[in-house]
GROMACS .gro file of C-alpha atoms in nm:
model
  430
    1MET     CA    1  11.330  26.807   1.236
    2THR     CA    2  10.951  26.850   1.254
    3VAL     CA    3  10.738  26.787   1.520
    4ALA     CA    4  10.572  26.484   1.350
    5SER     CA    5  10.949  26.331   1.290
    6ALA     CA    6  11.022  26.378   1.610
    7SER     CA    7  10.744  26.250   1.782
    8SER     CA    8  10.834  25.925   1.553
    9GLU     CA    9  11.131  25.902   1.681
   10VAL     CA   10  11.046  25.925   2.044
   11ALA     CA   11  10.762  25.630   1.933
   12ARG     CA   12  11.048  25.417   1.770
   13LEU     CA   13  11.297  25.484   2.102
   14LEU     CA   14  11.020  25.362   2.329
   15ALA     CA   15  10.860  25.083   2.160
   16SER     CA   16  11.095  24.797   2.269
   17THR     CA   17  10.944  24.917   2.649
   18ARG     CA   18  11.360  24.912   2.778
   19PRO     CA   19  11.490  25.169   2.966
   20LEU     CA   20  11.692  25.466   2.717
   21PRO     CA   21  11.773  25.807   2.875
   22THR     CA   22  11.695  26.003   2.573
   23GLY     CA   23  11.309  25.898   2.490
   24ASP     CA   24  11.260  25.934   2.884
   25ALA     CA   25  11.373  26.293   2.849
   26ALA     CA   26  11.179  26.356   2.559
   27LEU     CA   27  10.867  26.212   2.744
   28ARG     CA   28  10.926  26.442   3.045
   29ALA     CA   29  10.979  26.769   2.847
   30GLY     CA   30  10.610  26.641   2.674
   31LEU     CA   31  10.479  26.652   2.988
   32HIS     CA   32  10.593  26.958   3.137
   33ALA     CA   33  10.456  27.133   2.804
   34ARG     CA   34  10.125  26.988   2.825
   35ARG     CA   35  10.145  27.098   3.241
   36LEU     CA   36  10.205  27.448   3.098
   37LEU     CA   37   9.916  27.435   2.844
   38PHE     CA   38   9.686  27.318   3.118
   39LEU     CA   39   9.808  27.595   3.308
   40LYS     CA   40   9.765  27.869   3.030
   41SER     CA   41   9.390  27.676   2.962
   42LEU     CA   42   9.284  27.764   3.311
   43LEU     CA   43   9.409  28.163   3.309
   44VAL     CA   44   9.243  28.164   2.994
   45ARG     CA   45   8.931  28.064   3.124
   46LEU     CA   46   8.926  28.310   3.447
   47GLU     CA   47   9.008  28.589   3.208
   48ARG     CA   48   8.703  28.504   2.985
   49LEU     CA   49   8.494  28.475   3.318
   50GLY     CA   50   8.600  28.807   3.431
   51GLY     CA   51   8.349  28.931   3.682
   52ALA     CA   52   8.162  28.589   3.703
   53LEU     CA   53   8.437  28.487   3.934
   54GLY     CA   54   8.411  28.591   4.309
   55PRO     CA   55   8.584  28.867   4.387
   56ALA     CA   56   8.766  28.710   4.668
   57ALA     CA   57   8.845  28.412   4.463
   58ARG     CA   58   9.003  28.662   4.180
   59ARG     CA   59   9.203  28.829   4.478
   60ARG     CA   60   9.323  28.476   4.598
   61PHE     CA   61   9.418  28.351   4.299
   62GLU     CA   62   9.603  28.662   4.171
   63ARG     CA   63   9.805  28.711   4.469
   64ASP     CA   64   9.916  28.279   4.434
   65TRP     CA   65   9.983  28.334   4.078
   66ALA     CA   66  10.241  28.659   4.151
   67LEU     CA   67  10.409  28.420   4.430
   68LEU     CA   68  10.443  28.147   4.141
   69GLU     CA   69  10.601  28.383   3.955
   70SER     CA   70  10.865  28.517   4.185
   71ALA     CA   71  10.963  28.166   4.251
   72GLU     CA   72  10.954  28.086   3.881
   73ARG     CA   73  11.236  28.394   3.867
   74ALA     CA   74  11.399  28.254   4.132
   75ASP     CA   75  11.453  27.940   4.044
   76PRO     CA   76  11.267  27.776   3.709
   77SER     CA   77  11.373  27.417   3.820
   78ALA     CA   78  11.211  27.449   4.155
   79VAL     CA   79  10.832  27.546   4.000
   80ARG     CA   80  10.886  27.265   3.722
   81ASP     CA   81  10.931  27.017   3.976
   82VAL     CA   82  10.598  27.116   4.137
   83LEU     CA   83  10.403  27.139   3.833
   84ASP     CA   84  10.510  26.859   3.706
   85TYR     CA   85  10.405  26.658   4.013
   86PRO     CA   86  10.163  26.405   3.918
   87MET     CA   87   9.896  26.550   4.132
   88THR     CA   88   9.907  26.871   4.009
   89GLY     CA   89   9.819  26.753   3.707
   90ALA     CA   90   9.530  26.567   3.867
   91TRP     CA   91   9.465  26.892   4.016
   92LEU     CA   92   9.463  27.102   3.664
   93ALA     CA   93   9.234  26.853   3.521
   94GLU     CA   94   8.981  26.908   3.812
   95ALA     CA   95   9.014  27.257   3.758
   96LEU     CA   96   8.943  27.280   3.420
   97ALA     CA   97   8.641  27.008   3.431
   98ALA     CA   98   8.459  27.226   3.709
   99PRO     CA   99   8.173  27.401   3.664
  100ASP     CA  100   8.170  27.760   3.709
  101GLY     CA  101   8.115  27.885   4.027
  102PRO     CA  102   8.186  27.736   4.383
  103ALA     CA  103   8.310  27.417   4.290
  104LEU     CA  104   8.576  27.569   4.033
  105GLU     CA  105   8.663  27.854   4.334
  106ARG     CA  106   8.729  27.576   4.574
  107HIS     CA  107   8.964  27.378   4.293
  108LEU     CA  108   9.122  27.755   4.247
  109ALA     CA  109   9.204  27.766   4.643
  110HIS     CA  110   9.487  27.497   4.557
  111LEU     CA  111   9.675  27.711   4.358
  112GLY     CA  112   9.802  27.885   4.753
  113GLY     CA  113   9.965  27.510   4.775
  114VAL     CA  114  10.086  27.459   4.432
  115ALA     CA  115  10.244  27.832   4.487
  116LEU     CA  116  10.379  27.807   4.831
  117ALA     CA  117  10.555  27.455   4.746
  118ALA     CA  118  10.721  27.623   4.486
  119ALA     CA  119  10.835  27.941   4.669
  120ILE     CA  120  10.972  27.712   4.924
  121ARG     CA  121  11.183  27.488   4.693
  122ALA     CA  122  11.311  27.782   4.510
  123GLY     CA  123  11.410  27.945   4.842
  124CYS     CA  124  11.199  28.287   4.798
  125PRO     CA  125  11.040  28.446   5.110
  126VAL     CA  126  10.702  28.465   5.152
  127GLY     CA  127  10.429  28.644   5.382
  128GLY     CA  128  10.108  28.753   5.439
  129THR     CA  129   9.801  28.547   5.567
  130ARG     CA  130   9.620  28.257   5.389
  131THR     CA  131   9.259  28.160   5.458
  132LEU     CA  132   9.193  27.801   5.442
  133PRO     CA  133   8.860  27.712   5.388
  134THR     CA  134   8.894  27.351   5.488
  135GLY     CA  135   9.139  27.370   5.755
  136VAL     CA  136   9.385  27.226   5.516
  137LEU     CA  137   9.676  27.354   5.350
  138ALA     CA  138   9.821  27.097   5.092
  139LEU     CA  139  10.167  27.168   4.958
  140PRO     CA  140  10.234  26.934   4.645
  141GLY     CA  141  10.489  26.664   4.709
  142LEU     CA  142  10.567  26.802   5.032
  143GLY     CA  143  10.304  26.755   5.309
  144THR     CA  144   9.991  26.865   5.449
  145LEU     CA  145   9.948  27.158   5.719
  146ARG     CA  146   9.616  27.081   5.889
  147ARG     CA  147   9.477  27.405   6.158
  148THR     CA  148   9.193  27.439   6.410
  149THR     CA  149   9.143  27.802   6.300
  150PRO     CA  150   9.062  27.903   5.954
  151GLU     CA  151   9.362  28.099   5.854
  152VAL     CA  152   9.743  28.042   5.868
  153ARG     CA  153   9.981  28.334   5.856
  154LEU     CA  154  10.344  28.244   5.678
  155THR     CA  155  10.652  28.471   5.765
  156GLY     CA  156  10.992  28.342   5.667
  157ARG     CA  157  11.308  28.446   5.489
  158ALA     CA  158  11.445  28.273   5.194
  159GLY     CA  159  11.516  27.891   5.266
  160THR     CA  160  11.281  27.936   5.617
  161VAL     CA  161  10.919  27.912   5.607
  162ARG     CA  162  10.693  27.983   5.948
  163MET     CA  163  10.325  27.841   5.898
  164ALA     CA  164  10.181  28.009   6.229
  165ASP     CA  165   9.853  28.096   6.395
  166PRO     CA  166   9.714  28.433   6.327
  167THR     CA  167   9.902  28.581   6.634
  168GLY     CA  168  10.226  28.412   6.445
  169ARG     CA  169  10.263  28.145   6.709
  170GLN     CA  170  10.225  27.758   6.751
  171GLY     CA  171  10.343  27.709   6.409
  172PRO     CA  172  10.557  27.439   6.203
  173VAL     CA  173  10.879  27.553   6.049
  174LEU     CA  174  11.022  27.433   5.676
  175LEU     CA  175  11.340  27.446   5.588
  176ARG     CA  176  11.481  27.399   5.276
  177THR     CA  177  11.826  27.251   5.225
  178ALA     CA  178  12.060  27.228   4.974
  179THR     CA  179  12.027  26.972   4.677
  180ARG     CA  180  12.235  26.661   4.671
  181PRO     CA  181  12.389  26.612   4.338
  182ASP     CA  182  12.206  26.283   4.317
  183ASP     CA  183  11.870  26.420   4.391
  184ARG     CA  184  11.609  26.557   4.137
  185THR     CA  185  11.420  26.769   4.385
  186THR     CA  186  11.546  27.039   4.653
  187ARG     CA  187  11.485  26.880   5.027
  188VAL     CA  188  11.250  27.025   5.242
  189LEU     CA  189  11.243  26.911   5.618
  190GLY     CA  190  11.032  27.063   5.873
  191GLY     CA  191  10.850  26.988   6.221
  192GLY     CA  192  10.567  27.133   6.450
  193PRO     CA  193  10.196  27.129   6.526
  194GLY     CA  194   9.987  27.042   6.239
  195TRP     CA  195  10.262  26.957   5.999
  196SER     CA  196  10.230  26.590   5.817
  197ALA     CA  197  10.546  26.558   5.628
  198LEU     CA  198  10.545  26.312   5.297
  199ARG     CA  199  10.779  26.040   5.341
  200THR     CA  200  11.022  25.895   5.053
  201LEU     CA  201  11.059  25.552   5.009
  202PRO     CA  202  11.444  25.405   5.108
  203GLY     CA  203  11.675  25.480   4.873
  204SER     CA  204  11.498  25.688   4.630
  205ALA     CA  205  11.338  26.043   4.569
  206ILE     CA  206  10.982  25.861   4.549
  207VAL     CA  207  10.741  25.965   4.816
  208LEU     CA  208  10.471  25.770   4.959
  209ASP     CA  209  10.207  26.038   4.916
  210ASP     CA  210   9.925  25.934   5.170
  211LEU     CA  211   9.814  26.321   5.180
  212ASP     CA  212   9.768  26.514   4.892
  213PRO     CA  213   9.372  26.531   4.831
  214TYR     CA  214   9.393  26.508   4.445
  215ARG     CA  215   9.574  26.197   4.491
  216VAL     CA  216   9.286  25.955   4.366
  217PRO     CA  217   9.006  26.076   4.124
  218PRO     CA  218   8.700  26.150   4.231
  219HIS     CA  219   8.537  25.818   4.136
  220GLY     CA  220   8.791  25.601   4.282
  221ILE     CA  221   8.978  25.355   4.124
  222GLY     CA  222   8.870  25.035   3.911
  223PRO     CA  223   8.549  24.877   3.943
  224GLY     CA  224   8.516  24.878   4.332
  225ALA     CA  225   8.573  25.252   4.327
  226LEU     CA  226   8.846  25.260   4.529
  227PRO     CA  227   8.942  25.521   4.729
  228ALA     CA  228   9.293  25.594   4.882
  229ALA     CA  229   9.408  25.474   5.215
  230GLU     CA  230   9.398  25.775   5.468
  231ARG     CA  231   9.708  25.814   5.679
  232PRO     CA  232   9.780  25.632   5.956
  233GLN     CA  233   9.606  25.314   5.795
  234SER     CA  234   9.846  25.354   5.480
  235ALA     CA  235  10.077  25.118   5.618
  236ARG     CA  236  10.387  25.339   5.584
  237ARG     CA  237  10.631  25.066   5.733
  238LEU     CA  238  10.521  24.776   5.505
  239TRP     CA  239  10.533  24.988   5.201
  240ALA     CA  240  10.867  25.057   5.267
  241GLN     CA  241  10.947  24.723   5.338
  242ARG     CA  242  10.809  24.609   5.019
  243TRP     CA  243  10.971  24.882   4.829
  244SER     CA  244  11.307  24.792   4.979
  245GLU     CA  245  11.241  24.407   4.873
  246ALA     CA  246  11.124  24.516   4.532
  247HIS     CA  247  11.415  24.737   4.465
  248THR     CA  248  11.667  24.442   4.538
  249LEU     CA  249  11.475  24.204   4.307
  250LEU     CA  250  11.486  24.451   4.042
  251SER     CA  251  11.826  24.526   4.082
  252ALA     CA  252  11.938  24.209   4.080
  253THR     CA  253  11.706  24.139   3.769
  254ASP     CA  254  11.755  24.437   3.528
  255PRO     CA  255  11.943  24.725   3.667
  256GLY     CA  256  11.884  24.944   3.380
  257ARG     CA  257  11.492  24.921   3.442
  258ALA     CA  258  11.518  24.964   3.836
  259ALA     CA  259  11.682  25.325   3.744
  260GLU     CA  260  11.417  25.403   3.478
  261ILE     CA  261  11.152  25.327   3.757
  262GLY     CA  262  11.342  25.579   3.993
  263ALA     CA  263  11.384  25.840   3.713
  264VAL     CA  264  11.001  25.817   3.557
  265LEU     CA  265  10.800  25.772   3.896
  266ARG     CA  266  10.757  26.032   4.151
  267ALA     CA  267  10.485  25.906   4.419
  268VAL     CA  268  10.350  25.567   4.504
  269VAL     CA  269   9.950  25.662   4.620
  270PRO     CA  270   9.835  25.337   4.834
  271LEU     CA  271   9.484  25.256   4.805
  272ALA     CA  272   9.245  25.114   5.068
  273PRO     CA  273   9.245  24.751   5.088
  274GLU     CA  274   8.932  24.560   4.890
  275ARG     CA  275   8.779  24.271   5.068
  276ARG     CA  276   8.739  24.018   4.815
  277ALA     CA  277   8.900  23.671   4.794
  278GLY     CA  278   9.170  23.581   4.584
  279GLY     CA  279   9.325  23.806   4.325
  280ALA     CA  280   9.652  24.047   4.265
  281PRO     CA  281   9.695  24.344   4.465
  282ARG     CA  282   9.469  24.638   4.218
  283SER     CA  283   9.710  24.879   4.085
  284ALA     CA  284   9.664  25.167   3.851
  285THR     CA  285   9.789  25.481   3.682
  286ALA     CA  286   9.542  25.788   3.649
  287ARG     CA  287   9.560  25.972   3.284
  288ALA     CA  288   9.585  26.309   3.455
  289ALA     CA  289   9.897  26.202   3.673
  290PRO     CA  290  10.149  25.975   3.492
  291GLY     CA  291  10.431  25.959   3.702
  292ALA     CA  292  10.232  25.813   4.020
  293VAL     CA  293  10.150  25.430   4.099
  294LEU     CA  294   9.814  25.376   4.277
  295ALA     CA  295   9.816  25.054   4.437
  296GLN     CA  296   9.681  24.847   4.725
  297LEU     CA  297   9.936  24.701   4.934
  298PRO     CA  298  10.134  24.410   4.748
  299GLY     CA  299  10.167  24.074   4.913
  300ASP     CA  300  10.568  24.077   4.857
  301GLY     CA  301  10.845  24.244   4.697
  302GLY     CA  302  10.803  24.028   4.381
  303GLU     CA  303  10.406  24.146   4.338
  304LEU     CA  304  10.530  24.530   4.389
  305ALA     CA  305  10.818  24.492   4.120
  306GLU     CA  306  10.573  24.354   3.876
  307SER     CA  307  10.330  24.652   3.974
  308LEU     CA  308  10.640  24.897   3.930
  309VAL     CA  309  10.719  24.808   3.565
  310HIS     CA  310  10.349  24.760   3.515
  311GLU     CA  311  10.266  25.119   3.581
  312THR     CA  312  10.569  25.252   3.441
  313GLN     CA  313  10.532  25.144   3.124
  314HIS     CA  314  10.142  25.321   3.140
  315THR     CA  315  10.368  25.631   3.258
  316LYS     CA  316  10.548  25.658   2.996
  317LEU     CA  317  10.230  25.547   2.692
  318ALA     CA  318  10.028  25.823   2.831
  319ALA     CA  319  10.285  26.060   2.790
  320LEU     CA  320  10.344  25.953   2.433
  321HIS     CA  321  10.016  25.959   2.370
  322ASP     CA  322   9.976  26.292   2.486
  323LEU     CA  323  10.291  26.403   2.298
  324SER     CA  324  10.126  26.215   1.969
  325PRO     CA  325   9.826  26.026   1.959
  326LEU     CA  326   9.854  25.676   1.896
  327CYS     CA  327   9.522  25.606   1.760
  328VAL     CA  328   9.208  25.785   1.660
  329PRO     CA  329   8.973  25.868   1.918
  330GLY     CA  330   8.594  25.710   1.964
  331ALA     CA  331   8.625  25.470   1.696
  332GLY     CA  332   8.451  25.222   1.963
  333THR     CA  333   8.567  24.874   1.828
  334LEU     CA  334   8.669  24.600   2.096
  335HIS     CA  335   8.883  24.382   2.120
  336ARG     CA  336   8.985  24.045   2.318
  337VAL     CA  337   9.255  23.967   2.511
  338GLY     CA  338   9.408  23.724   2.745
  339TRP     CA  339   9.510  23.926   3.035
  340ARG     CA  340   9.135  24.020   3.117
  341PRO     CA  341   8.773  23.931   3.051
  342ASP     CA  342   8.659  24.236   2.891
  343PRO     CA  343   8.708  24.361   2.571
  344ARG     CA  344   8.924  24.626   2.533
  345PRO     CA  345   8.914  24.957   2.325
  346VAL     CA  346   9.238  25.004   2.079
  347MET     CA  347   9.410  25.243   2.356
  348GLY     CA  348   9.308  25.005   2.639
  349VAL     CA  349   9.513  24.704   2.415
  350LEU     CA  350   9.820  24.934   2.338
  351GLN     CA  351   9.840  24.980   2.699
  352GLY     CA  352   9.816  24.616   2.843
  353VAL     CA  353  10.021  24.546   2.518
  354TYR     CA  354  10.345  24.796   2.657
  355ALA     CA  355  10.291  24.697   3.024
  356HIS     CA  356  10.302  24.316   2.968
  357LEU     CA  357  10.581  24.316   2.692
  358ALA     CA  358  10.789  24.511   2.922
  359LEU     CA  359  10.676  24.234   3.184
  360VAL     CA  360  10.811  23.947   2.965
  361ASP     CA  361  11.123  24.122   2.913
  362LEU     CA  362  11.152  24.101   3.292
  363TRP     CA  363  11.084  23.761   3.333
  364TRP     CA  364  11.301  23.649   3.079
  365ARG     CA  365  11.599  23.843   3.237
  366ALA     CA  366  11.468  23.690   3.591
  367ARG     CA  367  11.451  23.347   3.404
  368ARG     CA  368  11.860  23.378   3.317
  369THR     CA  369  11.982  23.552   3.605
  370PRO     CA  370  12.081  23.255   3.865
  371SER     CA  371  12.196  23.532   4.145
  372VAL     CA  372  11.839  23.627   4.183
  373PRO     CA  373  11.600  23.429   4.451
  374SER     CA  374  11.499  23.118   4.310
  375GLY     CA  375  11.136  23.149   4.407
  376TRP     CA  376  11.135  23.468   4.197
  377ARG     CA  377  11.312  23.276   3.911
  378ARG     CA  378  11.002  23.047   3.915
  379ARG     CA  379  10.753  23.268   3.934
  380ALA     CA  380  10.889  23.451   3.598
  381GLY     CA  381  10.943  23.109   3.428
  382LEU     CA  382  10.559  23.036   3.493
  383ARG     CA  383  10.440  23.387   3.352
  384LEU     CA  384  10.679  23.435   3.094
  385GLU     CA  385  10.525  23.191   2.833
  386ILE     CA  386  10.181  23.264   2.872
  387TYR     CA  387  10.212  23.627   2.893
  388ARG     CA  388  10.452  23.593   2.582
  389GLU     CA  389  10.180  23.446   2.384
  390HIS     CA  390   9.892  23.682   2.499
  391VAL     CA  391  10.086  23.974   2.418
  392GLY     CA  392  10.168  23.806   2.060
  393GLU     CA  393   9.804  23.765   2.016
  394ALA     CA  394   9.719  24.140   2.079
  395LEU     CA  395  10.011  24.261   1.867
  396SER     CA  396   9.859  24.064   1.590
  397ALA     CA  397   9.492  24.241   1.670
  398LEU     CA  398   9.637  24.565   1.693
  399GLY     CA  399   9.867  24.494   1.370
  400GLU     CA  400   9.491  24.464   1.162
  401SER     CA  401   9.343  24.768   1.317
  402ASP     CA  402   9.282  25.070   1.102
  403GLU     CA  403   9.206  25.281   1.395
  404LEU     CA  404   9.625  25.363   1.461
  405THR     CA  405   9.797  25.660   1.363
  406LEU     CA  406  10.099  25.639   1.169
  407VAL     CA  407  10.306  25.706   1.465
  408GLY     CA  408  10.073  25.436   1.662
  409ARG     CA  409  10.142  25.174   1.381
  410GLU     CA  410  10.522  25.232   1.359
  411PHE     CA  411  10.496  25.174   1.737
  412VAL     CA  412  10.324  24.872   1.727
  413ARG     CA  413  10.555  24.754   1.454
  414GLY     CA  414  10.856  24.795   1.740
  415MET     CA  415  10.670  24.633   1.997
  416GLY     CA  416  10.626  24.348   1.750
  417ARG     CA  417  11.017  24.319   1.685
  418HIS     CA  418  11.066  24.321   2.033
  419HIS     CA  419  10.844  24.049   2.112
  420ALA     CA  420  10.966  23.820   1.831
  421GLY     CA  421  11.317  23.903   1.969
  422LEU     CA  422  11.223  23.789   2.326
  423GLY     CA  423  11.067  23.458   2.135
  424ARG     CA  424  11.375  23.340   2.029
  425ALA     CA  425  11.556  23.454   2.304
  426ALA     CA  426  11.344  23.249   2.538
  427ARG     CA  427  11.336  22.945   2.324
  428SER     CA  428  11.719  22.959   2.380
  429LEU     CA  429  11.697  22.925   2.731
  430ARG     CA  430  11.527  22.582   2.675
   0.00000   0.00000   0.00000
């Protein structure tokens, strides 16, 4: 099978928005390939820089790269897990975009945390002293270490790491534990002075990431440039409560979609609250960090359930578009859509249609499931017809666009077939 035909097949599988393990597995493979490509691009850039990269920065990078290679030899899946973590993608994008000089060197220093996180997960022995220019060592997917001294001393055998001050005292210990068969990642436990661990959301392997320095783009999210919520103002307990409520609703309404969310997402990033009257809490998916939902605290489990479905589709579409572009870049035609006041480019329309088609599918299932709470069922009924009509109008606009690629046109046709099927099913409920 050629790359083009493989991409077309993945697009066909994903077009209905329905959870399909084969389609999601193909997207994960594509995501990993893209991360490796970005990593190689960073290496090529550093080779071209030669002596223009400061000696200290080059030594640090080479040491961290060697540790990453050691972890890869010990446990390739552990390294893949860290490289595919959403905020590792955000870091790579920032590093590649940074100008030569101090800005690039600041981003390169983060490789130390990436490599150490991979080594801990892989059970590699680590040692030596690391310089912390900002006083913080961030380990993607695990947590952060904050020190009052500019250095941290690492000691430990395979599976256990102590991060201490330069004298070897007063440091937290991280312990790698065995992976359970139902876990996607190796568990790392630990505690001690200066260490803040990421916490998983109830009943999942998804973390509430309120620590990673790359969790929100530098320009923030949305028109209000929303920043990340900082711990301890990130409302961890309320997030856990909303998560449990959302998971209960999704499992009762559509177990397959609830399982897909657990398989596709890796992190939820709390955003700072925005002081504005009315309106739903904002949520987003950063193009460089698919697999992370960036969101304000929702008002209830239903709002979070809808946001999770919405942003999971954005992650899937971003990965698919990277695997095989769905539209040609830079054409600039704008289209009106029912769910936003501002006209959108073709890629924006694709993103909105794909996310809202999944929500129409969810609301249809909520309406026909007597066991779900009546309030959730009424809410679904109010949204179903309105958004089904909006999606239909946007699909018509996409069908007439000459900016779609061959794969993009096939993808739109597949969404159209699912939309028509939902229309027939909705009419049968009347």
